[in-house]
Amino acid sequence: PFLLSLLQGVADMGGGGTRREITTQTDDDTGNGVLSLRLAQIDEMHERAVETERLAPLRDAEARMASFQKECETRLRLEMEEQVRRVRDHEIGQARLEEASKHRRQITQAREELERVHAERLRKLRAREESQTERVRAAETSLERAAYDHRQRLPAA
């Protein structure tokens, strides 16, 4: 509305019947070539800017994917280290249990061997004691007979 009224006012001031013609030269090779070249450069710059803007979300997505991949790799590395630690702890525990079991078996075998040796010595000592006891009894019996015989001979003499 304002622009139309302004144009109408300018048209009214210029006079009603006078008419002017103006021409423009457009076939100048020197100016036109430079202008075309400049317009082509501007178009190319614009296309590059549009392409850059179009690829920007992809670069952002690539950056996010790279960040996510690093995070996943870090998480995977930590999980693997944890699993390795658990396996090592388990293997160490198993090795300790196996060593403890091996030592218990060795101690049991040593104890059984010592008990067997002790029982054998005890059997030999008891046999020796019994043999000694039999000799002492035989000697006592012999001594008692000798004493009896001696007593029997004394009153007769």
Coordinates of C-alpha atoms in Angstrom, one line a residue:
P1 CA 0.0 0.0 0.0
F2 CA 2.7 2.5 0.9
L3 CA 4.9 1.5 -2.1
L4 CA 2.0 1.8 -4.5
S5 CA 1.0 5.2 -3.3
L6 CA 4.6 6.3 -3.5
L7 CA 4.9 5.1 -7.1
Q8 CA 1.6 6.7 -8.0
G9 CA 2.9 10.0 -6.6
V10 CA 6.1 9.8 -8.6
A11 CA 4.2 9.0 -11.8
D12 CA 1.9 12.0 -11.2
M13 CA 4.8 14.4 -10.8
G14 CA 6.6 13.3 -13.9
G15 CA 4.0 14.7 -16.2
G16 CA 1.2 13.0 -18.0
G17 CA 2.1 13.1 -21.6
T18 CA 5.8 13.1 -21.9
R19 CA 7.4 9.9 -22.7
R20 CA 11.1 8.9 -22.6
E21 CA 12.9 5.9 -24.0
I22 CA 16.1 4.6 -22.6
T23 CA 18.2 1.8 -24.1
T24 CA 20.8 -0.4 -22.5
Q25 CA 23.8 -1.9 -24.4
T26 CA 24.2 -5.5 -23.5
D27 CA 26.5 -6.8 -26.2
D28 CA 29.8 -5.5 -24.8
D29 CA 32.2 -8.5 -24.8
T30 CA 34.7 -7.1 -22.4
G31 CA 32.4 -6.3 -19.6
N32 CA 30.0 -9.2 -20.2
G33 CA 32.8 -11.8 -20.1
V34 CA 34.2 -10.6 -16.8
L35 CA 30.7 -10.3 -15.4
S36 CA 29.8 -13.9 -16.6
L37 CA 33.0 -15.2 -15.1
R38 CA 32.4 -13.5 -11.8
L39 CA 28.8 -14.8 -11.8
A40 CA 30.1 -18.3 -12.6
Q41 CA 32.6 -18.0 -9.7
I42 CA 29.8 -16.8 -7.3
D43 CA 27.6 -19.7 -8.5
E44 CA 30.5 -22.2 -7.9
M45 CA 31.1 -20.7 -4.5
H46 CA 27.4 -21.0 -3.7
E47 CA 27.3 -24.6 -4.9
R48 CA 30.4 -25.4 -2.7
A49 CA 28.8 -23.8 0.3
V50 CA 25.5 -25.7 -0.3
E51 CA 27.5 -28.9 -0.7
T52 CA 29.4 -28.2 2.5
E53 CA 26.2 -27.4 4.3
R54 CA 24.7 -30.6 2.9
L55 CA 27.6 -32.7 4.1
A56 CA 27.9 -31.0 7.5
P57 CA 25.3 -33.3 9.1
L58 CA 27.1 -36.3 7.6
R59 CA 30.4 -35.1 9.2
D60 CA 28.6 -34.5 12.5
A61 CA 27.2 -38.1 12.2
E62 CA 30.6 -39.4 11.3
A63 CA 32.1 -37.6 14.3
R64 CA 29.4 -39.0 16.5
M65 CA 29.9 -42.5 15.1
A66 CA 33.7 -42.2 15.6
S67 CA 33.1 -41.0 19.2
F68 CA 30.6 -43.9 19.8
Q69 CA 33.0 -46.4 18.3
K70 CA 35.8 -45.1 20.6
E71 CA 33.5 -45.4 23.5
C72 CA 32.5 -48.9 22.5
E73 CA 36.1 -49.9 22.0
T74 CA 37.0 -48.5 25.4
R75 CA 34.1 -50.3 27.0
L76 CA 35.0 -53.6 25.2
R77 CA 38.7 -53.3 26.3
L78 CA 37.6 -52.7 29.9
E79 CA 35.2 -55.7 29.8
M80 CA 37.9 -57.9 28.3
E81 CA 40.4 -56.7 31.0
E82 CA 37.8 -57.6 33.6
Q83 CA 37.1 -61.0 32.1
V84 CA 40.9 -61.7 31.9
R85 CA 41.2 -60.6 35.5
R86 CA 38.4 -62.9 36.5
V87 CA 39.9 -65.8 34.6
R88 CA 43.3 -65.2 36.2
D89 CA 41.7 -65.0 39.7
H90 CA 39.8 -68.2 39.0
E91 CA 42.9 -70.0 37.7
I92 CA 44.9 -68.8 40.7
G93 CA 42.2 -70.0 43.0
Q94 CA 42.1 -73.3 41.2
A95 CA 45.9 -73.6 41.4
R96 CA 45.8 -72.9 45.1
L97 CA 43.1 -75.5 45.7
E98 CA 45.0 -78.1 43.6
E99 CA 48.3 -77.3 45.5
A100 CA 46.4 -77.5 48.8
S101 CA 44.9 -80.8 47.8
K102 CA 48.3 -82.1 46.6
H103 CA 49.9 -81.2 49.9
R104 CA 47.0 -82.8 51.9
R105 CA 47.6 -86.0 49.9
Q106 CA 51.3 -85.8 50.6
I107 CA 50.7 -85.2 54.3
T108 CA 48.2 -88.1 54.4
Q109 CA 50.6 -90.4 52.7
A110 CA 53.5 -89.3 55.0
R111 CA 51.2 -89.8 58.0
E112 CA 50.2 -93.3 56.8
E113 CA 53.8 -94.2 56.2
L114 CA 54.8 -93.0 59.7
E115 CA 51.8 -94.9 61.2
R116 CA 52.9 -98.0 59.3
V117 CA 56.5 -97.6 60.5
H118 CA 55.3 -96.9 64.0
A119 CA 53.0 -100.0 64.0
E120 CA 55.8 -102.2 62.7
R121 CA 58.2 -100.9 65.4
L122 CA 55.5 -101.3 68.0
R123 CA 54.9 -104.9 66.8
K124 CA 58.6 -105.7 66.9
L125 CA 58.9 -104.1 70.4
R126 CA 56.0 -106.1 71.7
A127 CA 57.4 -109.3 70.2
R128 CA 60.8 -108.5 71.8
E129 CA 59.1 -107.6 75.1
E130 CA 57.1 -110.9 75.0
S131 CA 60.3 -112.8 74.2
Q132 CA 62.1 -111.0 77.1
T133 CA 59.1 -111.7 79.3
E134 CA 59.3 -115.4 78.4
R135 CA 63.0 -115.6 79.1
V136 CA 62.5 -113.9 82.4
R137 CA 59.7 -116.3 83.3
A138 CA 61.8 -119.2 82.2
A139 CA 64.7 -117.9 84.3
E140 CA 62.4 -117.3 87.3
T141 CA 61.0 -120.8 86.9
S142 CA 64.5 -122.2 86.6
L143 CA 65.6 -120.2 89.6
E144 CA 62.6 -121.3 91.6
R145 CA 63.3 -124.9 90.8
A146 CA 66.9 -124.5 91.7
A147 CA 65.9 -122.8 95.0
Y148 CA 63.3 -125.6 95.6
D149 CA 65.8 -128.3 94.8
H150 CA 68.4 -126.5 97.0
R151 CA 65.9 -126.3 99.9
Q152 CA 65.0 -130.0 99.4
R153 CA 68.7 -131.0 99.7
L154 CA 69.4 -128.9 102.8
P155 CA 67.3 -130.7 105.4
A156 CA 68.4 -134.1 104.2
A157 CA 72.0 -133.3 104.7

